CSV table of C-alpha atoms and ligand atoms in Angstrom, one decimal:
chain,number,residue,atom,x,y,z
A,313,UNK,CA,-13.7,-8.8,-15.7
A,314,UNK,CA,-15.6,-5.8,-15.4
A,315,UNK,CA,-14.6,-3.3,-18.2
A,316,UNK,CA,-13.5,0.3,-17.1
A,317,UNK,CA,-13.6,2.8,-18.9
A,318,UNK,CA,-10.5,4.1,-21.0
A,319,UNK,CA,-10.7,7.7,-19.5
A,320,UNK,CA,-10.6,6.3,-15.8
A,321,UNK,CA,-7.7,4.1,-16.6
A,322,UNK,CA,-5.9,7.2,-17.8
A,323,UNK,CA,-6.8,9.3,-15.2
A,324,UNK,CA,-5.7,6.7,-12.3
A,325,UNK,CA,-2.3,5.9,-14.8
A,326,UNK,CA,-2.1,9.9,-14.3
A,327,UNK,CA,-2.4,9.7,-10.3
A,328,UNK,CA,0.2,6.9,-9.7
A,329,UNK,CA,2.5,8.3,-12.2
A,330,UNK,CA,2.1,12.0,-9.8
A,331,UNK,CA,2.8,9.9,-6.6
A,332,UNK,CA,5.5,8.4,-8.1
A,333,UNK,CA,7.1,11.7,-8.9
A,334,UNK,CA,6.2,12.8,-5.4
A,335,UNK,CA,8.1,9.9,-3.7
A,336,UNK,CA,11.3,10.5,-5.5
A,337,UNK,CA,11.3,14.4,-4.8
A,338,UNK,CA,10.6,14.0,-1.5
A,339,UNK,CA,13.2,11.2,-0.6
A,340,UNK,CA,15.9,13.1,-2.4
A,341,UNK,CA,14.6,16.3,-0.4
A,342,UNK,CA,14.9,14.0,2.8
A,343,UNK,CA,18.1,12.3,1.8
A,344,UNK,CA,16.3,10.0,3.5
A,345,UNK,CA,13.5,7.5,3.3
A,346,UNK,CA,12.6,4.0,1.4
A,347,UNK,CA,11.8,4.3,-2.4
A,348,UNK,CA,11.6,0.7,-3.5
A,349,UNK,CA,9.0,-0.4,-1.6
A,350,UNK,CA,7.1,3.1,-2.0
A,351,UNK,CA,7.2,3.0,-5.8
A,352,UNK,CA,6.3,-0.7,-6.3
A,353,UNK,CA,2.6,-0.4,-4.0
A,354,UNK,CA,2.1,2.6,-6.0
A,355,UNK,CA,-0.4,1.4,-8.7
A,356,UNK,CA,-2.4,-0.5,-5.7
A,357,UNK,CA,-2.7,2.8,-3.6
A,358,UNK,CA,-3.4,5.0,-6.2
A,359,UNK,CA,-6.2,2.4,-7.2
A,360,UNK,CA,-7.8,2.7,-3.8
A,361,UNK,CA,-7.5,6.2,-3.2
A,362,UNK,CA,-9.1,7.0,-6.4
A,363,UNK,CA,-11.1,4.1,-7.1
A,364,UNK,CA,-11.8,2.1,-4.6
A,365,UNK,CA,-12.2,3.2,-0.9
A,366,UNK,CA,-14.9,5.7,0.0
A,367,UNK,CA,-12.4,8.1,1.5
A,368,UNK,CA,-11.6,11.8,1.5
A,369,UNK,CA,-10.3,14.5,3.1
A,370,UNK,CA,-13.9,15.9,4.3
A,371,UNK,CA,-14.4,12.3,5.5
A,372,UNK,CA,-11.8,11.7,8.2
A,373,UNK,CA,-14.1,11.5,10.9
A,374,UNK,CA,-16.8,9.8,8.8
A,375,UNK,CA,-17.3,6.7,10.7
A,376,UNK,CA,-18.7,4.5,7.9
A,377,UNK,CA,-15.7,6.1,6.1
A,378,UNK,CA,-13.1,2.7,4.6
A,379,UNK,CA,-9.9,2.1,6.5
A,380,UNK,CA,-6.4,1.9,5.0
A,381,UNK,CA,-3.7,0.7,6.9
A,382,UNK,CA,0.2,1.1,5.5
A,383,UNK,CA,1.6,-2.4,7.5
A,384,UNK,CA,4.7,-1.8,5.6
A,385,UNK,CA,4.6,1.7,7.2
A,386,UNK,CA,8.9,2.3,5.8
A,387,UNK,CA,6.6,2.8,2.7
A,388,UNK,CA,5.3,6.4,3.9
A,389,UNK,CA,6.2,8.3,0.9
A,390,UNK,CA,3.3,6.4,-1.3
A,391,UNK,CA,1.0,7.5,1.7
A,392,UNK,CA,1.7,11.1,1.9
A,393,UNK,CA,1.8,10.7,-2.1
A,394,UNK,CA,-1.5,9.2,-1.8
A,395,UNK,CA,-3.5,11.8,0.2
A,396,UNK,CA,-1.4,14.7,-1.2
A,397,UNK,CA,-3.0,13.9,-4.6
A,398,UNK,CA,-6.5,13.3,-2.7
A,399,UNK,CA,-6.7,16.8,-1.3
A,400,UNK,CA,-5.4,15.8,2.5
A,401,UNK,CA,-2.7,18.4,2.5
A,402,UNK,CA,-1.0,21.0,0.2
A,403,UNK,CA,1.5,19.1,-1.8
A,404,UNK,CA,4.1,21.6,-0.8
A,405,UNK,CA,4.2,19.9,2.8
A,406,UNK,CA,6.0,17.2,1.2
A,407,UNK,CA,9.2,18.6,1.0
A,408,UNK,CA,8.7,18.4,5.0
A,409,UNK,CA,9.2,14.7,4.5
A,410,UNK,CA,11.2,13.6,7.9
A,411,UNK,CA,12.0,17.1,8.9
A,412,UNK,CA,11.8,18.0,12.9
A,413,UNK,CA,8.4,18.6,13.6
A,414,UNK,CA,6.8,17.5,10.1
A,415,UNK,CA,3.3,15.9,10.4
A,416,UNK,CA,5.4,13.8,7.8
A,417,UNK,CA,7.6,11.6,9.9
A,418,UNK,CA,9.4,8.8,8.2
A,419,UNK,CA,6.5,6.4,9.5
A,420,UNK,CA,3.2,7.7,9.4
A,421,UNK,CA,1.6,8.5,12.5
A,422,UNK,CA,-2.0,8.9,13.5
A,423,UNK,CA,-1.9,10.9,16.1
A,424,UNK,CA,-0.3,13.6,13.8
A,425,UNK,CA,-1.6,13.7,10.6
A,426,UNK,CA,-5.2,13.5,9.8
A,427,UNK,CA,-6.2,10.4,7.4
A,428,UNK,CA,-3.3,8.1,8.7
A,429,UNK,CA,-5.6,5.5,10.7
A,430,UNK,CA,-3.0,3.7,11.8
A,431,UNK,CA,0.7,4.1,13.5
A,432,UNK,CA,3.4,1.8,11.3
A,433,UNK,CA,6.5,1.2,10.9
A,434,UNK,CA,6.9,-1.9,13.5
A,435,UNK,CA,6.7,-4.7,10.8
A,436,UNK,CA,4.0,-7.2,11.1
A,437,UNK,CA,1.4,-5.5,13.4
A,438,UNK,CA,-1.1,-3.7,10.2
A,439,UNK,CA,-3.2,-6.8,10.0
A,440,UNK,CA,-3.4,-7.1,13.7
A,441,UNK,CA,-4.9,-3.3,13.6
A,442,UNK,CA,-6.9,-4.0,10.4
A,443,UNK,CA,-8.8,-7.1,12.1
A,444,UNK,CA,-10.0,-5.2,15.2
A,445,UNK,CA,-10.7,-2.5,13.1
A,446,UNK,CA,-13.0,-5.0,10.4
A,447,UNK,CA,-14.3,-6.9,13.6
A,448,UNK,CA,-15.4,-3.3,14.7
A,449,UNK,CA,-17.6,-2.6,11.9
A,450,UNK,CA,-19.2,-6.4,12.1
A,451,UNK,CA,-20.1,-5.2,15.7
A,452,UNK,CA,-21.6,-1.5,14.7
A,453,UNK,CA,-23.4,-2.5,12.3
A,454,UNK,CA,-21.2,-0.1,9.6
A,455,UNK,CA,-20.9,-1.5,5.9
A,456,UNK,CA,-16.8,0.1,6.1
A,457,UNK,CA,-14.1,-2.3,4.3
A,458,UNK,CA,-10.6,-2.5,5.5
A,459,UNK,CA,-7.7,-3.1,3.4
A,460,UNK,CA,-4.4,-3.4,4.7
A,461,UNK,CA,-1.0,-3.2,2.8
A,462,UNK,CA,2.1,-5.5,3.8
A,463,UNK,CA,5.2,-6.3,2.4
A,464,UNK,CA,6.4,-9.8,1.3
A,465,UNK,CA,9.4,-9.3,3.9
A,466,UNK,CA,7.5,-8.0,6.4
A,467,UNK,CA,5.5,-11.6,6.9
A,468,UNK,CA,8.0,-13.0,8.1
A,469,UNK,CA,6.8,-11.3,11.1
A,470,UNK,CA,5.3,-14.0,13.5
A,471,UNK,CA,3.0,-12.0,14.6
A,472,UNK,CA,1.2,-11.2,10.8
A,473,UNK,CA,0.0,-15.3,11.4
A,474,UNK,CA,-1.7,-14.5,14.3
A,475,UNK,CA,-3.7,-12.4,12.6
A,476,UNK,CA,-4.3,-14.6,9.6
A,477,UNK,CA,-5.3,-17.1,11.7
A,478,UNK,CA,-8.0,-14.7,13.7
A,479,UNK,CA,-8.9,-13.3,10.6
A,480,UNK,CA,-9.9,-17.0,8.7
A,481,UNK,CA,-11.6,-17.8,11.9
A,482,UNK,CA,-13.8,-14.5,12.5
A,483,UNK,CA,-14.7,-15.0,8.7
A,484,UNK,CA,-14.1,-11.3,8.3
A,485,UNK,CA,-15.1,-10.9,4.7
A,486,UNK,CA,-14.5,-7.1,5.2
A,487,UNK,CA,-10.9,-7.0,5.3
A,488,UNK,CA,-8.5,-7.5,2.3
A,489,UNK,CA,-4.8,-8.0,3.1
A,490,UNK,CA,-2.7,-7.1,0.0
A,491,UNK,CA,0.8,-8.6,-0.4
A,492,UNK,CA,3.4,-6.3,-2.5
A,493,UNK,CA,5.2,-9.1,-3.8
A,494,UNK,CA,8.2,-7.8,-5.1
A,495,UNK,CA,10.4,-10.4,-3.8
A,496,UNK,CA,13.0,-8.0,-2.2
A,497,UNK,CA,13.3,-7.2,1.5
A,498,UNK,CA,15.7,-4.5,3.6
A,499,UNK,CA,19.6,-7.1,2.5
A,500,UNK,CA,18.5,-9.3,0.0
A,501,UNK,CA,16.0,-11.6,-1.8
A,502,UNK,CA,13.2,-13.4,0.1
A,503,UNK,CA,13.5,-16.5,-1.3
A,504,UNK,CA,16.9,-16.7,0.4
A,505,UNK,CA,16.3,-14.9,3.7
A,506,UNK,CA,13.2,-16.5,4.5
A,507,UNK,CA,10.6,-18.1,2.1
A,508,UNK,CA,7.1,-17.0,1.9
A,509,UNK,CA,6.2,-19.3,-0.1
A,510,UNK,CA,3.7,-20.7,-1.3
A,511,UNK,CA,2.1,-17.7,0.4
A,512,UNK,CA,-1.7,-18.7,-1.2
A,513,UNK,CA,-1.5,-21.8,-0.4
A,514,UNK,CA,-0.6,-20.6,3.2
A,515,UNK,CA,-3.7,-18.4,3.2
A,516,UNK,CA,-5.9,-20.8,1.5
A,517,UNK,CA,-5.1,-23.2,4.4
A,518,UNK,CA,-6.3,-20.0,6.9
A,519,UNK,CA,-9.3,-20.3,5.6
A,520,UNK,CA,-9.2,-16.8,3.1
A,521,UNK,CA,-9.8,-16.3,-0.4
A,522,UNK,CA,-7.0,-15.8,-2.5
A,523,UNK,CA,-6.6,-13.7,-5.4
A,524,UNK,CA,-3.1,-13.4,-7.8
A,525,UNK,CA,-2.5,-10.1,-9.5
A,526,UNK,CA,0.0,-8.4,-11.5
A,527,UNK,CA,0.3,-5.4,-8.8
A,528,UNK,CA,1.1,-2.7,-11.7
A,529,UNK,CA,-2.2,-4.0,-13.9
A,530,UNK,CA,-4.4,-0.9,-13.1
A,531,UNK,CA,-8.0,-3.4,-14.2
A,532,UNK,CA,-6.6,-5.9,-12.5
A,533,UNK,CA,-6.5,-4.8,-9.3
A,534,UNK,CA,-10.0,-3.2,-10.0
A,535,UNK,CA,-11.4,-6.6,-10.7
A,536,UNK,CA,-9.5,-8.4,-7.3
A,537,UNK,CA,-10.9,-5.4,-5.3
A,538,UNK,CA,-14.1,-6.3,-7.0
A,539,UNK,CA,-14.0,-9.7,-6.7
A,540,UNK,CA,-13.2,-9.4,-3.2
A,541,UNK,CA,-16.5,-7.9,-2.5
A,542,UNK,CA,-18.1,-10.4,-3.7
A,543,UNK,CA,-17.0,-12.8,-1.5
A,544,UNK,CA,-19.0,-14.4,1.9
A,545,UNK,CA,-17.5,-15.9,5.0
A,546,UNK,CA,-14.0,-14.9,4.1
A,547,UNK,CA,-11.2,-12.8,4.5
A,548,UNK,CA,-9.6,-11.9,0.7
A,549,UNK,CA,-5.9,-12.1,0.0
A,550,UNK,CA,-4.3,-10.2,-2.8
A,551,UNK,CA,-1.2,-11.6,-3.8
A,552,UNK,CA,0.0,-8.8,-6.0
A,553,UNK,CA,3.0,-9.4,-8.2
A,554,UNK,CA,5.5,-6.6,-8.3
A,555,UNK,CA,8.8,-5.0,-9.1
A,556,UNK,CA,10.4,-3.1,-6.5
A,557,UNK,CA,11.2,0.9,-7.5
A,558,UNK,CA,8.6,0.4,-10.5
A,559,UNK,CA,8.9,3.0,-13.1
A,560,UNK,CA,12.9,4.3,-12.3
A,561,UNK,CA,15.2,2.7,-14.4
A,562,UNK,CA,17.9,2.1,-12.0
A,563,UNK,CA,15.7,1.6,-8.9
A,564,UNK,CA,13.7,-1.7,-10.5
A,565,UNK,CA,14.5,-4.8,-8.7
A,566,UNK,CA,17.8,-3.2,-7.3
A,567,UNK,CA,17.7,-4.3,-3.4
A,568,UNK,CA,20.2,-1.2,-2.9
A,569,UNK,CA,17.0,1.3,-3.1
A,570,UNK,CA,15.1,-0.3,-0.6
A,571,UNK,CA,16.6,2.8,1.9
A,572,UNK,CA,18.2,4.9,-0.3
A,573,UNK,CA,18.1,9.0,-1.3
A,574,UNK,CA,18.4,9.8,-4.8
A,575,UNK,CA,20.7,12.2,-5.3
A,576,UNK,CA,20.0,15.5,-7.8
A,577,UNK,CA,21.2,14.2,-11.0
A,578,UNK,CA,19.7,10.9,-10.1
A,579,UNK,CA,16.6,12.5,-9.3
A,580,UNK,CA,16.3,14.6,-12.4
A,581,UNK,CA,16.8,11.4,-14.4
A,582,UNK,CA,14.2,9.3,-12.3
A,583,UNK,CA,11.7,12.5,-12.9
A,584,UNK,CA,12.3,12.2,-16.7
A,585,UNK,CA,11.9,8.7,-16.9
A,586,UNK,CA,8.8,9.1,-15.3
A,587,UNK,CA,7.6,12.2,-17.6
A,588,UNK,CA,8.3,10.3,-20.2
A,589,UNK,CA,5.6,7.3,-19.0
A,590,UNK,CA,2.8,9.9,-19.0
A,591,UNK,CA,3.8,12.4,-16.4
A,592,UNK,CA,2.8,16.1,-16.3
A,593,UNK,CA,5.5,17.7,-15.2
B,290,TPP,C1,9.8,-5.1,13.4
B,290,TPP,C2,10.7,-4.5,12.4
B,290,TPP,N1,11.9,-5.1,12.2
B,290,TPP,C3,12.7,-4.5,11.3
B,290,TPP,C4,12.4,-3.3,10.6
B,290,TPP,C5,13.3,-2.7,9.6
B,290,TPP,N2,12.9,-2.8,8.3
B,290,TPP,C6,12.3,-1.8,7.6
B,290,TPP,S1,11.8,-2.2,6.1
B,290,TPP,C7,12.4,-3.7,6.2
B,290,TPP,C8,12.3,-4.7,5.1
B,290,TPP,C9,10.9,-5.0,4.7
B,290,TPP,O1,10.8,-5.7,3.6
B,290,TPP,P1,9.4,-5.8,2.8
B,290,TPP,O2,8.3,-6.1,3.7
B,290,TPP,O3,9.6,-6.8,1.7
B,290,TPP,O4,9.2,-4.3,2.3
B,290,TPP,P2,9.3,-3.7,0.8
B,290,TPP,O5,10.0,-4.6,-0.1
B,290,TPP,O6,7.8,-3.6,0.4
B,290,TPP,O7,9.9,-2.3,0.9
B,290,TPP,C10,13.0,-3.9,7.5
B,290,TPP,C11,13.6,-5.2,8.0
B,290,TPP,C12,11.1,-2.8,11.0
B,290,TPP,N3,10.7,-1.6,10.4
B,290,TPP,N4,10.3,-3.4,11.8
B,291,MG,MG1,9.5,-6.7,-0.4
């Protein structure tokens, strides 16, 4: 595994521990919006925004720029988190979260806010997007990666095997699908609403490479985003093990947080929780 350096482990433990404060305040601002999911990708996202993707706010247009796409687009608060801490927007405009108006709707939209490069929110269509966009830079000749985000519930989708299936054939070796496996969808456990697994396996079979991760392991989604790029003639798959609402208390692995608001006091105890695991605030 390739060794990183204590001082960048800290400072990328310091960037998802921000985002996770962000998501919280600006749920509970919103009384609105999806926590669980948010909080339990954020250790992934905060590793590509600040290790791993060559991305930034002066490279929007940047064609040979790397592509994030948010499948599990419900999950917009670690996006906004994400490119708040990267310099995309004041962090102020957060507390705009699903407000009339807000470039900061409860999906994230392209069309409104710059850095979003894809529309979500309609389960099961990110990988579709992600493919035509890896398939893109095959054909232009652009060294880009694309790295696409979905949720464990949300490949249930039909559609998200469609794309699997293109993706294994076109050998796109540019694109890596992440799964946030926290094993909890909108009512209930996946296991019991609709089994994923065994979602390698599945893959494998797809012809993609699959890697298993813990999801809140900061080196070891460095080394599967490494490894990834390592690999020829194949699509990667990152299963990456998680717990839902990761780092509140009373959010971890509680299906009831999927789509709900923290309330003040709730807030304020979810914000000292999280000060207390290295937060500045
Ligand atoms: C096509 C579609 N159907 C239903 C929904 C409503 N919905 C939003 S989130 C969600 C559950 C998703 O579960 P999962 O993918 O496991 O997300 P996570 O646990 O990461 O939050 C559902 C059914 C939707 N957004 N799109
Ligand atoms: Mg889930």
């Amino acid at each position: 595994m390739t060794t990183i350096a204590e001082g960048k482990l800290a400072e990328l433990k310091q960037h998802a521990n921000n985002m996770r404060q962000e998501i919280v305040k600006m749920v509970s601002a919103a009384n609105s919006g999806h926590p669980g999911g948010s909080l339990s990708a954020a250790d992934i996202v905060a590793v590509l925004y600040f290790h791993e993707m060559n991305v930034g706010p002066e490279k929007v247009d940047d064609p040979d720029r790397d592509r994030f796409i948010l499948s599990k687009g419900h999950a917009s608060p670690v996006l906004y988190a994400a490119l708040a801490e990267k310099g995309y927007l004041p962090k102020e405009e957060l507390a705009t979260f699903r407000k009339i108006n807000s470039r900061l709707q409860g999906h994230p939209s392209k069309k409104m806010l710059p850095g979003v490069e894809q529309s979500t929110g309609s389960l099961g269509q990110g990988l579709s997007a992600a493919n035509g966009m890896a398939l893109a830079a095959r054909l232009d000749k652009r060294g880009y990666r694309v790295y696409a985000l979905l949720g464990d519930g949300e490949i249930q989708e039909g559609m998200v095997w469609e794309a699997v299936m293109a993706a294994g054939h076109y050998k796109l070796d540019n694109l890596v699908a992440i799964l946030d496996y926290n094993h909890l969808q909108i009512d209930g456990n996946v296991e019991d609403i609709m089994n994923i697994g065994p979602v390698a396996d599945k893959f494998r079979a797809f012809n993609w490479h699959v890697i298993e991760i813990d999801g809140h392991n900061l080196e070891e989604i460095i080394a599967a985003l490494d490894e990834a790029k390592t690999v020829k003639g194949k699509p990667t798959f990152i299963v990456a093990h998680t717990v839902k609402g990761k780092g509140v208390s009373y959010m971890e692995n509680a299906c009831g947080w999927h789509g709900t608001a923290p309330n003040a006091e709730q807030l304020a105890q979810a914000l000292e929780e999280l000060c207390a695991q290295g937060g500045e605030k």
